GROMACS .gro file of N, CA, C and O in nm:
model
  476
    1MET      N    1 -10.620 -16.509  14.740
    1MET     CA    2 -10.496 -16.568  14.776
    1MET      C    3 -10.561 -16.458  14.956
    1MET      O    4 -10.564 -16.381  14.971
    2ALA      N    5 -10.532 -16.664  15.075
    2ALA     CA    6 -10.504 -16.656  15.147
    2ALA      C    7 -10.395 -16.559  15.212
    2ALA      O    8 -10.371 -16.473  15.327
    3TYR      N    9 -10.306 -16.599  15.155
    3TYR     CA   10 -10.185 -16.552  15.195
    3TYR      C   11 -10.126 -16.396  15.143
    3TYR      O   12 -10.219 -16.363  15.009
    4ASN      N   13 -10.092 -16.280  15.257
    4ASN     CA   14 -10.021 -16.214  15.167
    4ASN      C   15  -9.897 -16.225  15.082
    4ASN      O   16  -9.859 -16.344  15.052
    5ARG      N   17  -9.805 -16.194  15.033
    5ARG     CA   18  -9.712 -16.204  14.909
    5ARG      C   19  -9.621 -16.254  14.964
    5ARG      O   20  -9.523 -16.362  14.867
    6LYS      N   21  -9.600 -16.225  15.094
    6LYS     CA   22  -9.430 -16.238  15.115
    6LYS      C   23  -9.462 -16.380  15.222
    6LYS      O   24  -9.398 -16.535  15.133
    7GLU      N   25  -9.595 -16.433  15.270
    7GLU     CA   26  -9.619 -16.574  15.319
    7GLU      C   27  -9.599 -16.704  15.112
    7GLU      O   28  -9.583 -16.760  15.191
    8TYR      N   29  -9.702 -16.622  15.033
    8TYR     CA   30  -9.731 -16.694  14.919
    8TYR      C   31  -9.549 -16.745  14.873
    8TYR      O   32  -9.531 -16.841  14.771
    9ARG      N   33  -9.528 -16.637  14.875
    9ARG     CA   34  -9.349 -16.671  14.838
    9ARG      C   35  -9.326 -16.814  14.918
    9ARG      O   36  -9.230 -16.869  14.894
   10ARG      N   37  -9.248 -16.789  15.051
   10ARG     CA   38  -9.190 -16.852  15.093
   10ARG      C   39  -9.326 -17.009  15.118
   10ARG      O   40  -9.207 -17.125  15.096
   11LYS      N   41  -9.473 -17.020  15.098
   11LYS     CA   42  -9.479 -17.130  15.097
   11LYS      C   43  -9.476 -17.187  14.908
   11LYS      O   44  -9.441 -17.362  14.932
   12ARG      N   45  -9.464 -17.144  14.802
   12ARG     CA   46  -9.426 -17.190  14.733
   12ARG      C   47  -9.269 -17.212  14.664
   12ARG      O   48  -9.216 -17.376  14.661
   13ILE      N   49  -9.178 -17.132  14.748
   13ILE     CA   50  -9.050 -17.189  14.757
   13ILE      C   51  -9.002 -17.319  14.866
   13ILE      O   52  -8.934 -17.457  14.844
   14LYS      N   53  -9.118 -17.354  14.955
   14LYS     CA   54  -9.082 -17.482  15.065
   14LYS      C   55  -9.158 -17.570  14.955
   14LYS      O   56  -9.061 -17.644  14.965
   15ASN      N   57  -9.260 -17.546  14.947
   15ASN     CA   58  -9.249 -17.680  14.830
   15ASN      C   59  -9.178 -17.717  14.752
   15ASN      O   60  -9.156 -17.846  14.694
   16ARG      N   61  -9.142 -17.598  14.684
   16ARG     CA   62  -9.032 -17.663  14.566
   16ARG      C   63  -8.900 -17.778  14.671
   16ARG      O   64  -8.863 -17.799  14.583
   17ILE      N   65  -8.879 -17.706  14.754
   17ILE     CA   66  -8.759 -17.723  14.834
   17ILE      C   67  -8.823 -17.938  14.878
   17ILE      O   68  -8.774 -18.046  14.882
   18ARG      N   69  -8.942 -17.928  14.926
   18ARG     CA   70  -9.013 -18.042  14.984
   18ARG      C   71  -8.973 -18.177  14.911
   18ARG      O   72  -8.992 -18.249  14.932
   19ARG      N   73  -9.029 -18.084  14.787
   19ARG     CA   74  -8.961 -18.210  14.629
   19ARG      C   75  -8.846 -18.285  14.646
   19ARG      O   76  -8.886 -18.406  14.601
   20ILE      N   77  -8.795 -18.183  14.660
   20ILE     CA   78  -8.630 -18.269  14.670
   20ILE      C   79  -8.576 -18.339  14.794
   20ILE      O   80  -8.537 -18.432  14.827
   21VAL      N   81  -8.642 -18.279  14.897
   21VAL     CA   82  -8.516 -18.346  15.054
   21VAL      C   83  -8.695 -18.395  15.134
   21VAL      O   84  -8.760 -18.394  15.160
   22SER      N   85  -8.604 -18.501  15.160
   22SER     CA   86  -8.666 -18.622  15.239
   22SER      C   87  -8.592 -18.668  15.307
   22SER      O   88  -8.448 -18.670  15.288
   23GLY      N   89  -8.688 -18.671  15.465
   23GLY     CA   90  -8.575 -18.738  15.540
   23GLY      C   91  -8.574 -18.846  15.565
   23GLY      O   92  -8.721 -18.950  15.603
   24THR      N   93  -8.480 -19.019  15.612
   24THR     CA   94  -8.425 -19.072  15.664
   24THR      C   95  -8.428 -19.130  15.766
   24THR      O   96  -8.356 -19.031  15.887
   25ALA      N   97  -8.493 -19.211  15.822
   25ALA     CA   98  -8.414 -19.284  15.992
   25ALA      C   99  -8.201 -19.291  15.969
   25ALA      O  100  -8.208 -19.240  16.161
   26ALA      N  101  -8.143 -19.306  15.929
   26ALA     CA  102  -8.000 -19.328  15.909
   26ALA      C  103  -7.950 -19.165  15.892
   26ALA      O  104  -7.917 -19.097  15.899
   27ARG      N  105  -8.037 -19.056  15.800
   27ARG     CA  106  -8.025 -18.966  15.744
   27ARG      C  107  -8.158 -18.818  15.754
   27ARG      O  108  -8.205 -18.841  15.680
   28PRO      N  109  -8.191 -18.802  15.872
   28PRO     CA  110  -8.289 -18.677  15.921
   28PRO      C  111  -8.345 -18.621  15.825
   28PRO      O  112  -8.183 -18.587  15.805
   29ARG      N  113  -8.466 -18.504  15.820
   29ARG     CA  114  -8.401 -18.362  15.745
   29ARG      C  115  -8.450 -18.314  15.902
   29ARG      O  116  -8.494 -18.294  15.979
   30LEU      N  117  -8.328 -18.126  15.834
   30LEU     CA  118  -8.334 -18.099  15.967
   30LEU      C  119  -8.463 -17.982  15.920
   30LEU      O  120  -8.320 -17.879  15.838
   31SER      N  121  -8.546 -17.926  15.993
   31SER     CA  122  -8.700 -17.830  15.969
   31SER      C  123  -8.621 -17.739  16.042
   31SER      O  124  -8.607 -17.762  16.188
   32VAL      N  125  -8.650 -17.594  15.949
   32VAL     CA  126  -8.598 -17.499  16.050
   32VAL      C  127  -8.736 -17.371  15.999
   32VAL      O  128  -8.774 -17.421  15.966
   33PHE      N  129  -8.777 -17.329  16.169
   33PHE     CA  130  -8.859 -17.256  16.146
   33PHE      C  131  -8.840 -17.171  16.219
   33PHE      O  132  -8.835 -17.152  16.320
   34ARG      N  133  -8.902 -17.094  16.207
   34ARG     CA  134  -8.865 -16.913  16.206
   34ARG      C  135  -8.955 -16.826  16.201
   34ARG      O  136  -9.021 -16.744  16.142
   35SER      N  137  -8.923 -16.765  16.326
   35SER     CA  138  -9.107 -16.672  16.365
   35SER      C  139  -8.943 -16.550  16.391
   35SER      O  140  -8.942 -16.490  16.400
   36ASN      N  141  -9.141 -16.407  16.434
   36ASN     CA  142  -9.051 -16.317  16.463
   36ASN      C  143  -8.939 -16.309  16.625
   36ASN      O  144  -8.814 -16.187  16.601
   37ARG      N  145  -8.942 -16.367  16.734
   37ARG     CA  146  -8.933 -16.350  16.783
   37ARG      C  147  -8.805 -16.504  16.777
   37ARG      O  148  -8.698 -16.458  16.878
   38ASP      N  149  -8.875 -16.610  16.787
   38ASP     CA  150  -8.778 -16.734  16.829
   38ASP      C  151  -8.732 -16.810  16.671
   38ASP      O  152  -8.841 -16.784  16.588
   39ILE      N  153  -8.682 -16.929  16.693
   39ILE     CA  154  -8.657 -16.994  16.643
   39ILE      C  155  -8.638 -17.154  16.683
   39ILE      O  156  -8.620 -17.144  16.793
   40TYR      N  157  -8.717 -17.204  16.597
   40TYR     CA  158  -8.718 -17.402  16.605
   40TYR      C  159  -8.678 -17.443  16.549
   40TYR      O  160  -8.662 -17.489  16.441
   41VAL      N  161  -8.605 -17.617  16.595
   41VAL     CA  162  -8.543 -17.684  16.456
   41VAL      C  163  -8.578 -17.791  16.496
   41VAL      O  164  -8.630 -17.875  16.622
   42GLN      N  165  -8.611 -17.894  16.472
   42GLN     CA  166  -8.644 -18.098  16.423
   42GLN      C  167  -8.563 -18.133  16.352
   42GLN      O  168  -8.504 -18.090  16.259
   43LEU      N  169  -8.562 -18.294  16.363
   43LEU     CA  170  -8.478 -18.365  16.292
   43LEU      C  171  -8.652 -18.404  16.268
   43LEU      O  172  -8.664 -18.506  16.430
   44ILE      N  173  -8.658 -18.462  16.150
   44ILE     CA  174  -8.794 -18.557  16.124
   44ILE      C  175  -8.711 -18.708  16.001
   44ILE      O  176  -8.660 -18.666  15.948
   45ASP      N  177  -8.799 -18.748  16.080
   45ASP     CA  178  -8.776 -18.897  15.937
   45ASP      C  179  -8.921 -18.921  15.930
   45ASP      O  180  -9.024 -18.914  15.986
   46ASP      N  181  -8.877 -18.830  15.810
   46ASP     CA  182  -9.034 -18.821  15.742
   46ASP      C  183  -9.131 -18.945  15.633
   46ASP      O  184  -9.252 -19.022  15.632
   47GLN      N  185  -8.939 -19.138  15.621
   47GLN     CA  186  -9.071 -19.252  15.634
   47GLN      C  187  -9.194 -19.299  15.700
   47GLN      O  188  -9.293 -19.303  15.659
   48ALA      N  189  -9.124 -19.266  15.842
   48ALA     CA  190  -9.194 -19.373  15.975
   48ALA      C  191  -9.259 -19.199  15.992
   48ALA      O  192  -9.390 -19.280  16.107
   49GLY      N  193  -9.269 -19.065  15.960
   49GLY     CA  194  -9.315 -18.923  15.994
   49GLY      C  195  -9.325 -18.955  16.141
   49GLY      O  196  -9.420 -18.941  16.222
   50VAL      N  197  -9.178 -18.889  16.201
   50VAL     CA  198  -9.187 -18.884  16.348
   50VAL      C  199  -9.072 -18.882  16.377
   50VAL      O  200  -8.963 -18.754  16.296
   51THR      N  201  -9.117 -18.705  16.449
   51THR     CA  202  -8.963 -18.647  16.503
   51THR      C  203  -8.902 -18.655  16.584
   51THR      O  204  -8.904 -18.750  16.712
   52LEU      N  205  -8.740 -18.700  16.568
   52LEU     CA  206  -8.657 -18.764  16.600
   52LEU      C  207  -8.556 -18.645  16.735
   52LEU      O  208  -8.595 -18.712  16.857
   53ALA      N  209  -8.597 -18.542  16.797
   53ALA     CA  210  -8.535 -18.480  16.785
   53ALA      C  211  -8.554 -18.300  16.772
   53ALA      O  212  -8.565 -18.250  16.678
   54SER      N  213  -8.585 -18.248  16.879
   54SER     CA  214  -8.558 -18.094  16.866
   54SER      C  215  -8.505 -18.026  16.962
   54SER      O  216  -8.472 -18.026  17.003
   55ALA      N  217  -8.471 -17.851  16.900
   55ALA     CA  218  -8.505 -17.754  16.990
   55ALA      C  219  -8.604 -17.638  16.975
   55ALA      O  220  -8.589 -17.620  16.814
   56SER      N  221  -8.509 -17.535  17.095
   56SER     CA  222  -8.576 -17.433  17.004
   56SER      C  223  -8.548 -17.278  17.109
   56SER      O  224  -8.445 -17.319  17.192
   57SER      N  225  -8.542 -17.191  17.072
   57SER     CA  226  -8.502 -17.075  17.151
   57SER      C  227  -8.560 -17.084  17.305
   57SER      O  228  -8.533 -16.951  17.379
   58LYS      N  229  -8.646 -17.135  17.328
   58LYS     CA  230  -8.740 -17.061  17.414
   58LYS      C  231  -8.675 -17.221  17.573
   58LYS      O  232  -8.776 -17.210  17.632
   59ILE      N  233  -8.568 -17.265  17.503
   59ILE     CA  234  -8.517 -17.409  17.618
   59ILE      C  235  -8.492 -17.263  17.725
   59ILE      O  236  -8.434 -17.198  17.665
   60ALA      N  237  -8.495 -17.372  17.845
   60ALA     CA  238  -8.458 -17.247  17.999
   60ALA      C  239  -8.314 -17.173  17.926
   60ALA      O  240  -8.295 -17.102  17.945
   61GLY      N  241  -8.197 -17.294  17.945
   61GLY     CA  242  -8.145 -17.225  17.903
   61GLY      C  243  -8.064 -17.126  17.743
   61GLY      O  244  -7.998 -17.002  17.810
   62ILE      N  245  -8.082 -17.045  17.670
   62ILE     CA  246  -8.119 -16.984  17.619
   62ILE      C  247  -8.166 -16.867  17.648
   62ILE      O  248  -8.204 -16.827  17.528
   63ALA      N  249  -8.321 -16.952  17.650
   63ALA     CA  250  -8.394 -16.818  17.665
   63ALA      C  251  -8.378 -16.711  17.748
   63ALA      O  252  -8.435 -16.529  17.721
   64GLU      N  253  -8.272 -16.761  17.845
   64GLU     CA  254  -8.272 -16.661  17.976
   64GLU      C  255  -8.142 -16.536  17.906
   64GLU      O  256  -8.117 -16.404  17.985
   65GLN      N  257  -8.062 -16.610  17.790
   65GLN     CA  258  -7.979 -16.526  17.747
   65GLN      C  259  -7.999 -16.410  17.708
   65GLN      O  260  -8.083 -16.375  17.592
   66LYS      N  261  -7.905 -16.241  17.722
   66LYS     CA  262  -7.966 -16.121  17.608
   66LYS      C  263  -7.884 -16.124  17.521
   66LYS      O  264  -7.759 -16.039  17.551
   67VAL      N  265  -7.843 -16.175  17.416
   67VAL     CA  266  -7.813 -16.170  17.307
   67VAL      C  267  -7.921 -16.148  17.190
   67VAL      O  268  -8.021 -16.169  17.213
   68THR      N  269  -7.862 -16.124  17.139
   68THR     CA  270  -7.898 -16.094  17.001
   68THR      C  271  -8.049 -16.254  16.911
   68THR      O  272  -7.961 -16.339  16.930
   69LYS      N  273  -8.093 -16.230  16.752
   69LYS     CA  274  -8.194 -16.314  16.809
   69LYS      C  275  -8.089 -16.423  16.682
   69LYS      O  276  -8.095 -16.553  16.676
   70SER      N  277  -7.983 -16.289  16.664
   70SER     CA  278  -7.884 -16.415  16.572
   70SER      C  279  -7.807 -16.545  16.621
   70SER      O  280  -7.784 -16.635  16.636
   71GLU      N  281  -7.699 -16.512  16.789
   71GLU     CA  282  -7.629 -16.551  16.819
   71GLU      C  283  -7.767 -16.684  16.977
   71GLU      O  284  -7.709 -16.768  16.950
   72LYS      N  285  -7.893 -16.630  16.924
   72LYS     CA  286  -7.997 -16.772  17.007
   72LYS      C  287  -7.965 -16.851  16.878
   72LYS      O  288  -7.978 -16.959  16.908
   73SER      N  289  -8.001 -16.829  16.776
   73SER     CA  290  -8.017 -16.927  16.619
   73SER      C  291  -7.913 -16.987  16.669
   73SER      O  292  -7.855 -17.101  16.620
   74ALA      N  293  -7.756 -16.957  16.708
   74ALA     CA  294  -7.654 -17.038  16.717
   74ALA      C  295  -7.630 -17.175  16.830
   74ALA      O  296  -7.592 -17.197  16.794
   75LEU      N  297  -7.720 -17.101  16.919
   75LEU     CA  298  -7.700 -17.147  17.091
   75LEU      C  299  -7.779 -17.290  16.986
   75LEU      O  300  -7.777 -17.327  17.071
   76VAL      N  301  -7.927 -17.233  16.970
   76VAL     CA  302  -8.005 -17.299  16.882
   76VAL      C  303  -7.967 -17.425  16.793
   76VAL      O  304  -7.981 -17.558  16.868
   77GLY      N  305  -7.851 -17.432  16.699
   77GLY     CA  306  -7.769 -17.483  16.628
   77GLY      C  307  -7.709 -17.612  16.723
   77GLY      O  308  -7.674 -17.703  16.693
   78LYS      N  309  -7.635 -17.509  16.761
   78LYS     CA  310  -7.520 -17.620  16.857
   78LYS      C  311  -7.634 -17.724  17.003
   78LYS      O  312  -7.546 -17.823  17.007
   79GLU      N  313  -7.728 -17.647  17.048
   79GLU     CA  314  -7.836 -17.769  17.111
   79GLU      C  315  -7.887 -17.899  17.037
   79GLU      O  316  -7.854 -17.949  17.081
   80ILE      N  317  -7.942 -17.855  16.904
   80ILE     CA  318  -7.962 -17.933  16.855
   80ILE      C  319  -7.872 -18.023  16.794
   80ILE      O  320  -7.877 -18.131  16.747
   81ALA      N  321  -7.742 -17.964  16.779
   81ALA     CA  322  -7.592 -18.037  16.714
   81ALA      C  323  -7.567 -18.163  16.869
   81ALA      O  324  -7.564 -18.230  16.819
   82GLN      N  325  -7.613 -18.153  16.974
   82GLN     CA  326  -7.546 -18.237  17.126
   82GLN      C  327  -7.688 -18.316  17.098
   82GLN      O  328  -7.611 -18.436  17.125
   83ARG      N  329  -7.747 -18.276  17.020
   83ARG     CA  330  -7.920 -18.388  17.118
   83ARG      C  331  -7.944 -18.503  17.008
   83ARG      O  332  -7.962 -18.609  16.987
   84ALA      N  333  -7.889 -18.446  16.818
   84ALA     CA  334  -7.860 -18.564  16.722
   84ALA      C  335  -7.723 -18.613  16.808
   84ALA      O  336  -7.735 -18.822  16.713
   85LEU      N  337  -7.623 -18.595  16.803
   85LEU     CA  338  -7.525 -18.689  16.796
   85LEU      C  339  -7.554 -18.809  16.956
   85LEU      O  340  -7.515 -18.920  16.962
   86ALA      N  341  -7.594 -18.704  17.105
   86ALA     CA  342  -7.645 -18.786  17.196
   86ALA      C  343  -7.783 -18.864  17.101
   86ALA      O  344  -7.770 -18.980  17.149
   87ALA      N  345  -7.867 -18.917  17.043
   87ALA     CA  346  -7.939 -19.019  16.990
   87ALA      C  347  -7.859 -19.090  16.884
   87ALA      O  348  -7.974 -19.171  16.866
   88GLY      N  349  -7.719 -19.065  16.833
   88GLY     CA  350  -7.689 -19.162  16.719
   88GLY      C  351  -7.710 -19.086  16.577
   88GLY      O  352  -7.677 -19.185  16.508
   89ILE      N  353  -7.754 -19.036  16.570
   89ILE     CA  354  -7.744 -18.903  16.376
   89ILE      C  355  -7.601 -18.820  16.402
   89ILE      O  356  -7.589 -18.743  16.466
   90ASN      N  357  -7.540 -18.840  16.280
   90ASN     CA  358  -7.436 -18.737  16.263
   90ASN      C  359  -7.476 -18.685  16.115
   90ASN      O  360  -7.355 -18.579  16.042
   91GLU      N  361  -7.592 -18.747  16.046
   91GLU     CA  362  -7.550 -18.658  15.926
   91GLU      C  363  -7.733 -18.670  15.865
   91GLU      O  364  -7.754 -18.665  15.881
   92VAL      N  365  -7.763 -18.485  15.810
   92VAL     CA  366  -7.868 -18.475  15.806
   92VAL      C  367  -7.863 -18.387  15.700
   92VAL      O  368  -7.761 -18.316  15.585
   93VAL      N  369  -8.031 -18.368  15.662
   93VAL     CA  370  -8.049 -18.361  15.494
   93VAL      C  371  -8.104 -18.153  15.521
   93VAL      O  372  -8.225 -18.189  15.656
   94PHE      N  373  -8.039 -18.076  15.552
   94PHE     CA  374  -8.122 -17.970  15.567
   94PHE      C  375  -8.262 -17.897  15.462
   94PHE      O  376  -8.261 -17.957  15.337
   95ASP      N  377  -8.340 -17.873  15.546
   95ASP     CA  378  -8.419 -17.785  15.485
   95ASP      C  379  -8.441 -17.669  15.556
   95ASP      O  380  -8.523 -17.627  15.661
   96ARG      N  381  -8.427 -17.561  15.494
   96ARG     CA  382  -8.462 -17.422  15.568
   96ARG      C  383  -8.605 -17.367  15.515
   96ARG      O  384  -8.585 -17.264  15.587
   97ASN      N  385  -8.714 -17.438  15.474
   97ASN     CA  386  -8.841 -17.395  15.492
   97ASN      C  387  -8.879 -17.305  15.418
   97ASN      O  388  -8.972 -17.260  15.511
   98GLY      N  389  -8.843 -17.283  15.281
   98GLY     CA  390  -8.865 -17.167  15.244
   98GLY      C  391  -8.793 -16.999  15.248
   98GLY      O  392  -8.787 -16.913  15.229
   99TYR      N  393  -8.726 -17.041  15.355
   99TYR     CA  394  -8.645 -16.871  15.413
   99TYR      C  395  -8.514 -16.876  15.378
   99TYR      O  396  -8.449 -16.959  15.321
  100LEU      N  397  -8.445 -16.755  15.327
  100LEU     CA  398  -8.320 -16.773  15.304
  100LEU      C  399  -8.198 -16.796  15.361
  100LEU      O  400  -8.215 -16.805  15.445
  101TYR      N  401  -8.105 -16.843  15.276
  101TYR     CA  402  -8.010 -16.887  15.393
  101TYR      C  403  -7.936 -16.733  15.378
  101TYR      O  404  -7.797 -16.737  15.356
  102HIS      N  405  -7.952 -16.675  15.531
  102HIS     CA  406  -7.847 -16.573  15.565
  102HIS      C  407  -7.887 -16.614  15.696
  102HIS      O  408  -8.000 -16.605  15.708
  103GLY      N  409  -7.810 -16.479  15.742
  103GLY     CA  410  -7.928 -16.478  15.933
  103GLY      C  411  -7.884 -16.565  16.013
  103GLY      O  412  -7.835 -16.586  16.037
  104ARG      N  413  -8.035 -16.558  16.035
  104ARG     CA  414  -8.059 -16.606  16.210
  104ARG      C  415  -8.090 -16.864  16.135
  104ARG      O  416  -8.006 -16.854  16.202
  105VAL      N  417  -8.125 -16.795  16.044
  105VAL     CA  418  -8.069 -16.959  15.960
  105VAL      C  419  -7.902 -17.044  15.916
  105VAL      O  420  -7.881 -17.119  15.908
  106LYS      N  421  -7.963 -16.926  15.828
  106LYS     CA  422  -7.708 -16.936  15.858
  106LYS      C  423  -7.697 -16.975  15.951
  106LYS      O  424  -7.591 -17.067  15.947
  107SER      N  425  -7.679 -16.897  16.093
  107SER     CA  426  -7.639 -16.835  16.203
  107SER      C  427  -7.639 -17.028  16.256
  107SER      O  428  -7.588 -17.047  16.369
  108LEU      N  429  -7.815 -17.101  16.225
  108LEU     CA  430  -7.775 -17.190  16.274
  108LEU      C  431  -7.737 -17.269  16.225
  108LEU      O  432  -7.708 -17.349  16.308
  109ALA      N  433  -7.745 -17.302  16.088
  109ALA     CA  434  -7.668 -17.373  16.055
  109ALA      C  435  -7.571 -17.469  16.033
  109ALA      O  436  -7.435 -17.517  16.062
  110ASP      N  437  -7.406 -17.266  16.063
  110ASP     CA  438  -7.341 -17.317  16.118
  110ASP      C  439  -7.296 -17.348  16.254
  110ASP      O  440  -7.152 -17.439  16.250
  111ALA      N  441  -7.370 -17.286  16.292
  111ALA     CA  442  -7.337 -17.366  16.483
  111ALA      C  443  -7.369 -17.493  16.477
  111ALA      O  444  -7.304 -17.563  16.524
  112ALA      N  445  -7.503 -17.546  16.390
  112ALA     CA  446  -7.458 -17.718  16.406
  112ALA      C  447  -7.377 -17.829  16.296
  112ALA      O  448  -7.307 -17.960  16.337
  113ARG      N  449  -7.353 -17.751  16.211
  113ARG     CA  450  -7.239 -17.787  16.175
  113ARG      C  451  -7.105 -17.810  16.251
  113ARG      O  452  -7.050 -17.923  16.278
  114GLU      N  453  -7.060 -17.690  16.338
  114GLU     CA  454  -7.004 -17.630  16.411
  114GLU      C  455  -6.979 -17.777  16.532
  114GLU      O  456  -6.850 -17.814  16.560
  115GLY      N  457  -7.156 -17.835  16.550
  115GLY     CA  458  -7.127 -17.890  16.624
  115GLY      C  459  -7.141 -18.030  16.677
  115GLY      O  460  -7.105 -18.127  16.673
  116GLY      N  461  -7.035 -18.028  16.487
  116GLY     CA  462  -7.036 -18.182  16.474
  116GLY      C  463  -7.156 -18.248  16.344
  116GLY      O  464  -7.146 -18.371  16.357
  117LEU      N  465  -7.250 -18.217  16.324
  117LEU     CA  466  -7.339 -18.268  16.305
  117LEU      C  467  -7.281 -18.209  16.025
  117LEU      O  468  -7.190 -18.102  16.069
  118LYS      N  469  -7.267 -18.315  16.000
  118LYS     CA  470  -7.277 -18.356  15.886
  118LYS      C  471  -7.426 -18.300  15.765
  118LYS      O  472  -7.490 -18.389  15.780
  119PHE      N  473  -7.370 -18.153  15.738
  119PHE     CA  474  -7.484 -18.152  15.604
  119PHE      C  475  -7.440 -18.189  15.441
  119PHE      O  476  -7.333 -18.212  15.401
   0.00000   0.00000   0.00000
Protein backbone atom coordinates (compact mmCIF):
# COMPACT_ATOMS: atom_id res chain seq x y z
CA MET A 1 0.00 0.00 0.00
CA ALA A 2 1.53 3.28 -1.11
CA TYR A 3 -0.53 5.37 1.29
CA ASN A 4 -0.56 5.56 5.02
CA ARG A 5 -3.87 4.88 6.74
CA LYS A 6 -5.11 8.48 6.83
CA GLU A 7 -4.35 9.12 3.17
CA TYR A 8 -5.88 5.79 2.10
CA ARG A 9 -9.05 6.49 4.12
CA ARG A 10 -9.35 9.98 2.61
CA LYS A 11 -8.86 8.64 -0.94
CA ARG A 12 -11.62 6.07 -0.40
CA ILE A 13 -14.01 8.71 0.96
CA LYS A 14 -13.06 11.09 -1.88
CA ASN A 15 -13.78 8.46 -4.54
CA ARG A 16 -17.14 7.68 -2.96
CA ILE A 17 -18.08 11.38 -2.98
CA ARG A 18 -16.86 11.96 -6.55
CA ARG A 19 -19.07 9.15 -7.89
CA ILE A 20 -22.06 11.23 -6.81
CA VAL A 21 -20.89 14.86 -7.05
CA SER A 22 -20.20 16.40 -10.45
CA GLY A 23 -20.10 20.02 -11.56
CA THR A 24 -21.70 21.65 -14.59
CA ALA A 25 -21.36 25.13 -16.08
CA ALA A 26 -24.62 26.19 -14.42
CA ARG A 27 -23.77 24.55 -11.08
CA PRO A 28 -20.01 23.97 -10.71
CA ARG A 29 -18.31 21.83 -8.11
CA LEU A 30 -16.75 23.74 -5.19
CA SER A 31 -13.69 21.61 -4.43
CA VAL A 32 -11.66 22.12 -1.24
CA PHE A 33 -8.04 21.10 -0.68
CA ARG A 34 -6.54 21.49 2.75
CA SER A 35 -2.82 21.30 3.48
CA ASN A 36 -1.24 21.65 6.89
CA ARG A 37 -0.68 25.38 6.42
CA ASP A 38 -3.02 26.60 3.67
CA ILE A 39 -6.44 25.96 2.16
CA TYR A 40 -7.36 26.10 -1.52
CA VAL A 41 -10.76 26.13 -3.23
CA GLN A 42 -11.80 25.88 -6.87
CA LEU A 43 -15.02 26.13 -8.85
CA ILE A 44 -14.82 23.35 -11.44
CA ASP A 45 -16.97 22.57 -14.48
CA ASP A 46 -16.44 18.80 -14.80
CA GLN A 47 -18.23 18.51 -18.15
CA ALA A 48 -15.82 20.91 -19.87
CA GLY A 49 -12.91 20.07 -17.56
CA VAL A 50 -12.12 23.69 -16.66
CA THR A 51 -11.65 25.70 -13.49
CA LEU A 52 -13.99 28.69 -13.47
CA ALA A 53 -12.65 30.46 -10.36
CA SER A 54 -10.23 29.76 -7.54
CA ALA A 55 -9.02 31.23 -4.26
CA SER A 56 -6.56 30.26 -1.56
CA SER A 57 -5.09 31.43 1.70
CA LYS A 58 -1.96 32.47 -0.23
CA ILE A 59 -3.74 35.48 -1.76
CA ALA A 60 -1.94 38.68 -0.75
CA GLY A 61 -4.79 40.12 1.30
CA ILE A 62 -5.37 36.91 3.24
CA ALA A 63 -1.79 35.67 3.70
CA GLU A 64 -0.68 38.89 5.41
CA GLN A 65 -3.24 38.63 8.21
CA LYS A 66 -2.19 37.08 11.50
CA VAL A 67 -5.26 34.97 12.26
CA THR A 68 -5.97 31.32 12.97
CA LYS A 69 -6.26 28.76 10.18
CA SER A 70 -10.04 28.53 10.65
CA GLU A 71 -10.38 32.30 10.34
CA LYS A 72 -8.23 32.24 7.20
CA SER A 73 -10.53 29.57 5.80
CA ALA A 74 -13.50 31.85 6.41
CA LEU A 75 -11.73 34.65 4.53
CA VAL A 76 -11.08 32.27 1.62
CA GLY A 77 -14.77 31.29 1.65
CA LYS A 78 -15.81 34.93 1.38
CA GLU A 79 -13.30 35.50 -1.42
CA ILE A 80 -14.51 32.54 -3.50
CA ALA A 81 -18.11 33.69 -3.03
CA GLN A 82 -17.21 37.15 -4.36
CA ARG A 83 -15.37 35.67 -7.34
CA ALA A 84 -18.21 33.27 -8.11
CA LEU A 85 -20.84 36.00 -7.99
CA ALA A 86 -18.64 38.16 -10.24
CA ALA A 87 -18.54 35.26 -12.72
CA GLY A 88 -22.33 34.93 -12.56
CA ILE A 89 -22.39 31.74 -10.47
CA ASN A 90 -24.98 31.53 -7.68
CA GLU A 91 -25.32 27.81 -7.00
CA VAL A 92 -22.58 25.25 -6.45
CA VAL A 93 -22.18 21.60 -5.47
CA PHE A 94 -19.93 21.25 -2.41
CA ASP A 95 -17.08 18.72 -2.63
CA ARG A 96 -15.32 18.35 0.72
CA ASN A 97 -12.75 16.14 -1.04
CA GLY A 98 -12.66 13.41 1.61
CA TYR A 99 -12.11 15.75 4.55
CA LEU A 100 -14.45 15.68 7.52
CA TYR A 101 -17.00 18.50 7.55
CA HIS A 102 -15.74 20.38 10.58
CA GLY A 103 -13.07 22.91 11.44
CA ARG A 104 -11.52 24.65 8.45
CA VAL A 105 -13.73 22.97 5.85
CA LYS A 106 -16.88 23.96 7.71
CA SER A 107 -15.77 27.55 8.29
CA LEU A 108 -14.99 27.90 4.57
CA ALA A 109 -18.41 26.52 3.59
CA ASP A 110 -20.26 28.72 6.08
CA ALA A 111 -18.43 31.83 4.88
CA ALA A 112 -19.18 30.97 1.25
CA ARG A 113 -22.87 30.63 2.13
CA GLU A 114 -22.81 33.98 3.93
CA GLY A 115 -21.14 35.47 0.85
CA GLY A 116 -24.14 34.52 -1.28
CA LEU A 117 -23.44 31.05 -2.68
CA LYS A 118 -26.18 28.42 -2.50
CA PHE A 119 -25.17 24.82 -1.86
